[in-house]
XYZ file of C-alpha atoms in Angstrom:
655
model
C 20.372 10.011 21.455
C 21.510 6.431 21.798
C 17.979 5.014 21.743
C 17.401 6.676 18.372
C 20.452 5.251 16.655
C 20.707 1.763 18.069
C 19.462 -0.131 14.971
C 20.977 2.325 12.467
C 23.565 0.092 10.837
C 21.102 -2.738 10.259
C 18.976 -0.651 7.937
C 21.476 1.713 6.389
C 23.775 -0.998 5.077
C 21.223 -3.502 3.824
C 18.263 -1.623 2.391
C 18.237 -0.656 -1.249
C 15.625 0.282 -3.796
C 15.578 -3.193 -5.355
C 14.545 -4.831 -2.094
C 11.830 -2.297 -1.313
C 9.018 -4.886 -1.294
C 6.672 -5.526 1.609
C 8.432 -8.496 3.249
C 11.967 -7.029 3.138
C 10.533 -3.735 4.322
C 8.824 -5.379 7.298
C 11.994 -7.274 8.180
C 13.997 -4.069 8.242
C 11.333 -2.143 10.127
C 11.045 -4.825 12.823
C 14.008 -3.570 14.937
C 12.185 -0.252 15.202
C 8.841 -1.698 16.322
C 10.552 -4.153 18.689
C 13.557 -2.064 19.819
C 16.137 -4.040 21.758
C 16.861 -1.125 24.089
C 13.250 -0.231 24.980
C 11.520 -2.754 27.235
C 8.615 -0.357 27.745
C 7.842 -0.406 24.024
C 8.075 -4.202 23.915
C 5.535 -4.365 26.740
C 3.224 -2.111 24.745
C 3.487 -4.455 21.743
C 2.568 -7.483 23.890
C -0.330 -5.691 25.587
C -1.618 -4.394 22.239
C -1.565 -7.975 20.880
C -3.655 -9.237 23.816
C -6.169 -6.419 23.301
C -6.264 -7.245 19.590
C -7.308 -10.867 20.234
C -9.934 -9.867 22.810
C -11.358 -7.230 20.454
C -11.700 -9.789 17.639
C -13.544 -12.256 19.851
C -15.933 -9.442 20.775
C -16.296 -8.617 17.078
C -17.329 -12.184 16.237
C -19.783 -12.203 19.161
C -21.705 -9.227 17.747
C -23.573 -11.194 14.995
C -24.471 -13.869 17.588
C -26.134 -11.334 19.885
C -27.923 -9.885 16.845
C -29.267 -13.371 15.999
C -30.395 -14.046 19.557
C -32.204 -10.709 19.796
C -33.930 -11.352 16.432
C -35.005 -14.874 17.429
C -36.368 -13.551 20.703
C -38.370 -10.903 18.865
C -39.618 -13.493 16.337
C -40.868 -15.727 19.146
C -38.289 -18.478 18.916
C -37.411 -19.910 22.267
C -40.402 -18.349 24.096
C -41.542 -21.598 25.660
C -42.070 -21.439 29.441
C -38.773 -21.130 31.235
C -38.154 -23.184 34.329
C -38.065 -21.088 37.542
C -34.529 -20.027 38.448
C -33.160 -20.615 34.938
C -32.083 -17.006 34.494
C -29.724 -17.753 31.593
C -32.498 -19.283 29.480
C -34.784 -16.407 30.412
C -32.137 -13.865 29.352
C -31.677 -15.510 25.946
C -35.450 -15.507 25.434
C -35.904 -11.821 26.433
C -35.711 -9.490 23.400
C -34.771 -6.427 25.486
C -31.981 -8.255 27.299
C -30.490 -9.599 24.069
C -30.773 -6.204 22.413
C -28.883 -4.696 25.344
C -26.325 -7.503 25.049
C -25.888 -6.665 21.358
C -25.219 -3.024 22.203
C -22.914 -3.956 25.082
C -20.760 -6.258 22.954
C -20.382 -3.573 20.286
C -19.290 -1.096 22.963
C -16.724 -3.568 24.320
C -15.471 -4.233 20.778
C -15.021 -0.500 20.120
C -13.334 0.188 23.462
C -10.872 -2.684 23.093
C -10.010 -1.622 19.545
C -9.410 2.009 20.471
C -7.464 1.014 23.594
C -5.234 -1.162 21.431
C -4.651 1.680 18.966
C -3.839 4.088 21.793
C -1.369 1.678 23.389
C 0.388 0.970 20.099
C 0.578 4.625 18.968
C 3.736 5.179 21.039
C 5.413 2.203 19.333
C 4.475 3.334 15.823
C 5.508 6.962 16.268
C 8.769 5.995 17.971
C 9.616 3.926 14.879
C 8.753 6.889 12.639
C 10.902 9.204 14.753
C 13.916 6.892 14.712
C 13.809 6.343 10.977
C 13.164 10.014 10.238
C 16.145 10.914 12.423
C 18.281 8.298 10.691
C 17.396 9.655 7.257
C 17.942 13.267 8.310
C 21.401 12.431 9.671
C 22.270 10.337 6.634
C 21.409 13.192 4.276
C 23.858 15.388 6.212
C 26.516 12.680 5.846
C 26.221 12.669 2.069
C 28.787 14.626 0.130
C 28.646 18.200 -1.081
C 28.609 16.765 -4.614
C 25.300 15.008 -3.845
C 23.695 18.184 -2.492
C 24.898 20.290 -5.403
C 23.325 17.829 -7.837
C 20.004 17.440 -5.992
C 17.017 19.781 -6.035
C 16.160 20.734 -2.458
C 12.403 20.723 -3.077
C 12.487 17.210 -4.554
C 14.658 15.962 -1.697
C 12.335 17.319 0.990
C 9.378 15.629 -0.724
C 11.256 12.322 -0.716
C 11.876 12.704 3.013
C 8.292 13.775 3.726
C 6.676 10.936 1.773
C 9.167 8.438 3.150
C 8.343 9.458 6.720
C 4.607 9.167 6.041
C 5.170 5.812 4.331
C 6.956 4.434 7.394
C 4.003 5.407 9.565
C 1.564 3.870 7.061
C 3.390 0.546 6.907
C 3.863 0.245 10.672
C 0.278 1.143 11.507
C -1.399 -0.702 8.636
C 0.430 -3.987 9.034
C 0.477 -4.218 12.823
C -2.792 -2.453 13.618
C -4.937 -3.445 10.635
C -3.589 -6.313 8.554
C -2.841 -8.667 11.457
C -6.225 -8.032 13.177
C -7.995 -8.527 9.839
C -6.403 -11.941 9.306
C -7.396 -13.007 12.845
C -10.959 -11.806 12.344
C -11.291 -13.512 8.977
C -10.163 -16.815 10.469
C -12.656 -16.556 13.344
C -15.572 -15.723 11.020
C -14.814 -18.664 8.731
C -14.655 -20.986 11.774
C -18.007 -19.716 13.112
C -19.747 -20.109 9.742
C -18.427 -23.645 9.358
C -19.493 -24.717 12.873
C -22.839 -22.901 13.050
C -23.951 -23.475 9.438
C -22.181 -25.869 7.051
C -19.392 -26.210 4.476
C -21.411 -24.616 1.655
C -21.203 -21.219 3.332
C -17.452 -21.636 3.700
C -17.189 -22.422 -0.033
C -19.150 -19.280 -0.919
C -16.934 -17.220 1.366
C -13.774 -18.840 -0.008
C -14.723 -18.152 -3.631
C -15.766 -14.590 -2.782
C -12.539 -13.888 -0.914
C -10.408 -15.446 -3.670
C -12.030 -13.360 -6.440
C -12.009 -10.259 -4.248
C -8.303 -10.517 -3.468
C -7.384 -11.389 -7.063
C -9.250 -8.371 -8.385
C -7.741 -6.146 -5.689
C -4.233 -7.330 -6.536
C -4.679 -6.907 -10.296
C -6.255 -3.454 -9.997
C -3.658 -2.280 -7.490
C -0.796 -3.393 -9.712
C -2.382 -1.336 -12.496
C -2.624 1.670 -10.200
C 1.027 1.471 -9.081
C 2.329 2.928 -12.349
C -0.219 5.735 -12.148
C 0.773 6.464 -8.551
C 4.453 6.526 -9.453
C 3.849 9.099 -12.207
C 1.744 11.183 -9.837
C 4.559 11.199 -7.255
C 7.156 12.156 -9.856
C 5.074 15.055 -11.167
C 4.301 16.148 -7.591
C 8.032 16.223 -6.715
C 8.813 18.098 -9.926
C 6.138 20.744 -9.272
C 7.252 21.167 -5.663
C 10.916 21.502 -6.672
C 10.076 24.154 -9.274
C 7.975 26.106 -6.770
C 10.724 26.133 -4.133
C 13.398 26.973 -6.700
C 11.363 29.921 -7.980
C 10.570 31.248 -4.500
C 14.194 30.956 -3.383
C 15.096 33.067 -6.413
C 12.296 35.586 -5.802
C 14.499 38.633 -6.398
C 15.923 37.235 -9.640
C 12.395 36.594 -10.901
C 11.519 40.199 -10.144
C 14.698 41.552 -11.735
C 13.776 39.985 -15.066
C 9.964 40.424 -14.766
C 9.665 36.669 -15.192
C 6.562 36.049 -13.075
C 4.526 34.932 -16.083
C 7.272 32.605 -17.285
C 7.701 31.089 -13.825
C 3.941 30.639 -13.466
C 3.775 28.899 -16.844
C 6.698 26.669 -15.897
C 4.986 25.713 -12.629
C 1.646 25.226 -14.376
C 3.183 22.731 -16.826
C 4.333 20.623 -13.904
C 0.951 20.953 -12.196
C -0.794 19.961 -15.459
C 1.155 16.702 -15.451
C 0.252 16.231 -11.799
C -3.407 16.973 -12.553
C -3.482 14.395 -15.350
C -1.841 11.723 -13.193
C -4.107 12.535 -10.225
C -7.287 12.263 -12.321
C -6.166 8.856 -13.559
C -5.405 7.832 -9.985
C -8.891 8.801 -8.767
C -10.596 7.128 -11.729
C -8.627 3.931 -11.175
C -9.578 4.026 -7.488
C -13.253 4.325 -8.434
C -12.917 1.308 -10.747
C -11.262 -0.661 -7.955
C -13.923 0.199 -5.377
C -16.771 -0.583 -7.803
C -15.305 -3.984 -8.696
C -14.807 -4.885 -5.031
C -18.405 -3.927 -4.206
C -19.822 -6.036 -7.078
C -17.775 -9.138 -6.161
C -18.662 -8.978 -2.493
C -22.357 -8.269 -3.094
C -22.625 -11.375 -5.285
C -21.096 -13.461 -2.479
C -23.354 -11.865 0.134
C -26.477 -12.516 -1.934
C -25.443 -16.155 -2.502
C -24.996 -16.825 1.229
C -28.320 -15.162 2.098
C -30.180 -17.100 -0.621
C -28.758 -20.328 0.817
C -29.954 -19.324 4.301
C -33.406 -18.389 2.933
C -33.761 -21.920 1.542
C -32.816 -23.225 4.969
C -35.555 -21.138 6.620
C -38.160 -22.512 4.159
C -37.102 -26.065 5.103
C -37.120 -25.246 8.797
C -33.391 -25.825 9.176
C -32.676 -22.156 9.991
C -34.424 -19.373 11.864
C -34.976 -15.748 10.968
C -32.208 -15.007 13.447
C -29.877 -17.164 11.348
C -30.802 -15.106 8.281
C -30.004 -11.906 10.170
C -26.833 -13.491 11.562
C -25.519 -14.553 8.145
C -26.169 -11.036 6.865
C -24.400 -9.473 9.873
C -21.577 -12.022 9.597
C -21.060 -11.300 5.907
C -21.171 -7.565 6.540
C -18.739 -8.229 9.369
C -16.598 -10.082 6.833
C -16.926 -7.264 4.290
C -15.287 -4.777 6.629
C -11.995 -6.691 7.006
C -12.140 -7.719 3.340
C -12.588 -4.139 2.235
C -9.940 -3.115 4.693
C -7.571 -5.744 3.356
C -8.005 -4.283 -0.090
C -7.362 -0.800 1.280
C -4.464 -2.049 3.398
C -2.915 -3.713 0.357
C -3.309 -0.563 -1.709
C -1.909 1.679 1.008
C 0.999 -0.629 1.763
C 1.918 -0.981 -1.905
C 1.724 2.776 -2.342
C 3.747 3.288 0.844
C 6.390 0.889 -0.470
C 6.561 2.980 -3.649
C 6.922 6.132 -1.569
C 9.630 4.593 0.574
C 11.685 3.319 -2.378
C 13.434 6.665 -2.844
C 14.025 6.941 0.890
C 15.616 3.490 0.961
C 17.739 4.398 -2.057
C 18.831 7.518 -0.176
C 19.725 5.471 2.898
C 21.633 2.936 0.821
C 23.732 5.629 -0.863
C 27.110 5.576 0.901
C 28.661 8.902 1.899
C 31.461 9.925 -0.429
C 33.534 11.071 2.555
C 33.695 8.807 5.616
C 35.932 8.594 8.649
C 38.436 5.799 8.326
C 38.225 2.936 10.861
C 40.082 4.002 13.980
C 40.256 7.668 12.947
C 41.487 9.860 15.797
C 40.606 13.486 16.589
C 42.847 16.089 15.014
C 45.485 17.360 17.436
C 46.230 20.988 16.594
C 49.516 21.965 18.188
C 50.639 24.863 15.995
C 48.239 24.844 13.039
C 50.678 24.320 10.170
C 48.946 23.460 6.867
C 50.693 21.614 4.054
C 49.423 20.741 0.583
C 51.645 18.043 -0.946
C 51.276 17.579 -4.719
C 47.462 17.838 -4.441
C 45.407 17.143 -7.566
C 41.653 17.208 -7.902
C 38.910 17.026 -10.538
C 35.146 17.214 -10.143
C 34.989 15.303 -13.406
C 37.883 13.186 -14.611
C 37.917 14.895 -18.010
C 38.367 18.366 -16.480
C 41.128 18.604 -13.830
C 40.834 21.567 -11.468
C 44.027 21.366 -9.380
C 47.286 20.023 -10.802
C 49.986 18.951 -8.366
C 49.484 21.824 -5.912
C 52.153 22.135 -3.182
C 52.477 24.900 -0.579
C 52.830 25.454 3.165
C 51.063 27.789 5.549
C 53.298 28.166 8.571
C 51.775 28.337 12.023
C 50.511 31.829 12.794
C 51.160 33.046 9.265
C 48.780 34.295 6.574
C 48.857 32.924 3.041
C 46.615 34.374 0.355
C 45.477 32.630 -2.816
C 44.500 34.740 -5.817
C 43.782 34.046 -9.432
C 41.294 34.385 -12.225
C 37.755 33.055 -11.854
C 37.740 29.269 -12.215
C 41.407 28.897 -11.282
C 40.494 26.546 -8.401
C 40.697 28.900 -5.418
C 37.448 27.832 -3.705
C 38.199 24.186 -4.442
C 41.184 24.479 -2.095
C 38.882 25.481 0.776
C 36.518 22.578 0.032
C 39.406 20.116 0.062
C 40.707 21.554 3.335
C 37.280 21.086 4.913
C 37.270 17.595 3.377
C 34.059 18.086 1.449
C 35.911 16.216 -1.289
C 38.918 13.898 -1.320
C 41.957 14.826 -3.433
C 42.427 12.596 -6.459
C 46.152 12.787 -5.804
C 48.535 13.958 -3.095
C 47.600 14.741 0.496
C 46.777 17.595 2.870
C 48.434 17.761 6.291
C 47.705 19.758 9.419
C 50.566 19.625 11.912
C 51.845 16.566 10.073
C 48.509 14.699 10.284
C 46.862 13.600 7.043
C 43.346 14.987 7.250
C 42.027 11.693 5.809
C 43.210 9.929 8.967
C 41.398 12.177 11.458
C 37.710 12.538 12.238
C 35.771 14.995 10.121
C 34.140 16.558 13.179
C 37.485 17.401 14.814
C 38.893 18.706 11.507
C 36.009 21.096 10.921
C 35.966 22.164 14.559
C 39.550 23.389 14.140
C 38.819 25.594 11.121
C 36.853 28.823 11.111
C 35.217 29.787 7.822
C 33.937 33.110 6.515
C 32.488 32.262 3.082
C 31.968 34.493 0.091
C 28.220 33.841 -0.023
C 26.843 33.810 3.510
C 23.546 31.962 3.944
C 21.876 32.317 7.338
C 19.278 30.204 9.105
C 15.746 31.548 9.175
C 16.043 32.381 12.861
C 17.263 35.208 15.061
C 20.545 37.092 14.765
C 21.554 35.696 18.151
C 20.920 32.128 16.928
C 23.013 32.670 13.808
C 25.966 34.143 15.693
C 25.778 31.484 18.423
C 25.990 28.831 15.698
C 29.756 29.386 15.872
C 29.895 27.999 19.419
C 26.631 26.679 20.752
C 27.564 26.797 24.438
C 28.532 30.489 24.297
C 26.812 32.871 26.701
C 24.766 35.864 25.557
C 27.586 38.158 26.640
C 30.083 36.262 24.469
C 27.706 36.405 21.506
C 27.347 40.165 21.881
C 31.107 40.631 22.266
C 31.673 38.718 19.004
C 29.124 41.000 17.321
C 30.955 44.083 18.617
C 34.247 42.786 17.251
C 32.568 42.187 13.878
C 31.267 45.796 13.837
C 27.595 44.744 13.797
C 26.517 45.260 17.422
C 25.368 48.846 16.781
C 23.150 47.840 13.878
C 21.633 44.986 15.883
C 20.797 47.198 18.849
C 19.045 49.725 16.583
C 16.728 46.993 15.315
C 13.327 46.870 17.109
C 13.961 43.405 18.577
C 17.722 43.627 18.881
C 19.466 40.260 18.913
C 16.085 38.506 18.656
C 15.458 40.000 15.196
C 14.502 37.351 12.625
C 16.801 37.377 9.593
C 14.351 35.730 7.159
C 14.827 32.936 4.625
C 18.579 32.602 3.930
C 19.051 35.919 5.758
C 17.284 37.947 3.057
C 16.118 40.591 5.571
C 19.734 41.669 6.019
C 21.952 43.420 3.515
C 24.934 41.615 2.022
C 27.324 43.435 4.334
C 25.242 42.697 7.413
C 25.070 39.002 6.552
C 28.824 38.957 6.046
C 29.418 40.568 9.423
C 27.165 37.983 11.093
C 29.311 35.281 9.475
C 32.459 36.999 10.748
C 30.954 37.289 14.238
C 30.158 33.591 14.492
C 33.660 32.716 13.312
C 35.113 35.058 15.924
C 32.921 33.308 18.504
C 34.170 29.891 17.360
C 37.788 31.059 17.967
C 39.417 28.360 15.815
C 43.193 27.842 15.557
C 42.955 27.899 11.729
C 41.103 30.621 9.838
C 39.835 30.348 6.268
C 38.549 33.500 4.575
C 36.868 32.948 1.222
C 36.267 36.431 -0.251
C 35.263 37.442 3.285
C 34.772 41.141 2.507
C 33.400 40.814 -1.015
C 29.917 42.048 -0.037
C 31.117 45.141 1.837
C 31.535 48.742 0.742
C 35.037 50.225 0.775
C 34.652 51.991 4.136
C 33.158 48.960 5.896
C 35.668 46.702 4.173
C 38.528 48.627 5.786
C 36.941 48.353 9.251
C 36.212 44.641 8.868
C 39.635 43.972 7.343
C 41.313 45.584 10.335
C 39.206 43.389 12.630
C 39.975 40.269 10.601
C 43.667 41.110 10.775
C 43.367 41.305 14.548
C 41.427 38.013 14.697
C 44.026 36.358 12.449
C 46.897 37.270 14.772
C 48.639 34.132 16.051
C 46.321 32.014 13.909
C 47.154 30.122 10.751
C 45.155 31.941 8.091
C 44.395 30.993 4.507
C 42.786 33.802 2.495
C 41.059 33.331 -0.847
C 40.835 36.815 -2.281
C 39.519 38.699 -5.265
C 40.243 42.226 -4.053
C 44.022 42.295 -3.981
C 43.995 45.347 -1.708
C 42.861 43.102 1.160
C 45.902 40.807 1.084
C 48.836 43.184 0.587
C 50.088 42.366 4.110
C 49.935 38.565 3.660
C 53.116 36.669 4.492
C 52.896 34.923 1.131
C 50.630 35.233 -1.886
C 50.032 32.291 -4.226
C 48.858 33.097 -7.747
C 46.771 30.306 -9.266
C 46.175 29.829 -12.974
C 44.462 26.774 -14.471
C 44.913 24.793 -11.272
C 48.629 25.401 -10.814
C 50.710 27.913 -8.847
C 52.342 30.188 -11.396
C 53.692 32.836 -8.999
C 54.388 33.106 -5.279
C 55.864 35.714 -2.982
C 54.964 38.826 -1.030
C 52.921 41.647 -2.512
C 56.022 43.763 -3.189
C 57.937 40.840 -4.717
C 55.088 39.903 -7.049
C 54.680 43.470 -8.256
C 58.379 43.507 -8.999
C 58.078 40.377 -11.132
C 55.646 42.082 -13.472
C 53.693 38.856 -14.025
C 50.064 37.791 -13.689
C 49.706 39.234 -10.177
C 51.051 42.620 -11.275
C 48.645 42.586 -14.232
C 45.689 41.837 -11.951
C 46.817 44.537 -9.518
C 47.128 47.157 -12.235
C 43.692 46.338 -13.647
C 42.072 46.675 -10.235
C 43.897 49.955 -9.604
C 42.764 51.323 -12.971
C 39.186 50.281 -12.229
C 39.406 51.974 -8.822
C 40.759 55.187 -10.352
C 37.987 55.152 -12.957
C 35.406 54.885 -10.199
C 37.035 57.749 -8.303
C 37.062 59.945 -11.442
C 33.378 59.186 -12.086
C 32.589 59.948 -8.466
C 34.440 63.266 -8.809
C 32.451 64.199 -11.935
C 29.232 63.422 -10.118
C 30.344 65.576 -7.208
C 31.056 68.532 -9.537
C 27.722 68.103 -11.293
C 25.905 68.144 -8.001
C 27.999 70.932 -6.480
C 25.654 73.836 -7.499
C 22.844 72.136 -5.632
C 24.769 71.487 -2.463
C 24.012 74.909 -0.974
C 20.551 75.882 -2.161
C 19.081 79.225 -1.278
C 17.506 79.442 2.185
C 14.024 79.534 0.687
C 14.608 76.273 -1.110
C 16.085 74.643 1.970
C 13.060 75.607 3.991
C 10.289 74.949 1.483
C 11.459 72.212 -0.873
C 13.682 69.957 1.200
C 11.992 66.657 2.032
C 12.278 65.304 5.585
C 14.333 62.129 6.284
C 11.834 59.268 6.330
C 14.145 56.224 6.406
C 13.946 54.038 9.513
C 17.076 53.996 11.617
C 18.087 50.506 10.431
C 17.714 51.450 6.761
C 19.541 54.720 7.246
C 22.443 52.818 8.791
C 22.814 50.831 5.605
């Protein structure tokens, strides 16, 4: 990994959206095309440069061989050749010169393709390093950043930025530099073989061509920017809608979602049409300017032929030379357009790289040393927005090996406590200690490695069940993975699936039920075996029977571990060593389950409401049972003739 990250700091700290012009971009990309730690890549750059120069000399030689073949065919230089003068004979032989013309073109093509092949490793290594840097940097950014961003738009920024890096590296080093060399050689040949008037024509043509290209490209930049924005917007809306597929179906909103997507695509269509029209205008203007220059040079040569100063071969040569010039000129226009567009595409990527992470390890931060696992919140305050405080001077301890539960109304700040403990955010006041160590003074990696999390809303990777469980401890063996699944009461379900542990769980785990996803999350936390356990509504997605089984298993897993439980169902935390009742960001009650019921406060009110709701459900279930009772034992004829066979697959039946 070291070779990937070596130049990281140079780019991440200095690049910003304001400096995203070509020269600053090239300066910052240079460490990736000339990596200090890769001598093999440096050698490729040098060799590719040598091939570049040789290829351009061959390119300039092509019009000369064309001229010599034409003069030979026209009869110039067909005077008797002295015996033994093979060189003069070769130049006078049309077939030989035609073969020479073809041979030089072959050499030119081979050298060019060889150069591109040699340099491909350099270019793609630069793309890989920068893509890896950006990917890692996005993971370093805070939870606040990811909650505010649209995933679809962010992936488009990364995709276009990666493509833009490749465009800039390849265009500048493989196309722009060779074009400048070739242009210089052609101008030198025209000046030496013809005269200064041809150079003037070329100079004026090039000047007008480049001015028009610059002006038209600047005009197109705004159009391109709008096209990119509408493309990102349409992509974000599509991903957002597909991720919420079930919600769309629940509300029969397919038509509304399609119309919403179509509005974004209409803006993209409009911007794209303007982009293509502007490109056509640019190409037409370039063709007109160059054709005028080409015609002027050929007219000048035609006058020279009439005066006897030039040959027909010279006429053919000036045409071939100008066409040879047109290719790099046209390419320079295309290179300029592509580079400018790539710079636009990379602006957002640079802005992303320049955005500092909200949470960073302090200089000299040491790994967390967990001796007992005691957690302490000391006068902790926090607000997502300064005008709306969430936690207000929160203080409590979780003794080593003990279980503390946090309950409260929705919005009281319960989940915020877990985010602060994981250091997704920094407290705005106070501090959080683990075994006396301020979590701001230890490395984030060691902090999060010491805490096991079972979240309320479990989102799985679109991979196998085995992969998702092993995510808890990547070096675990298959046997350990399966043992964790058994402890989480999910091994039986997995083995009934057609592919067992290799079953794909789908996007965000949508192929599994809520309870199954939750048990996978519990299994990977069991596999992680952390000294501190954090349960955030860990059994919220389970039915009552499964909840009891999982709760018993969680109680066993929590033994001898410091456990912090964020709970909604109060029945799951009656055995907690201490229960904290949160209201509007402050602890209003604390004690054991029995003590809090005796106080008759907020906790007792919440408990009574949940008990009443549970009794109401039981009464309704009893009424349903009585209503269905007459049908429970149908006559034998009905059982034999009308009963439908069980058609559910084993996995569905298990649910």
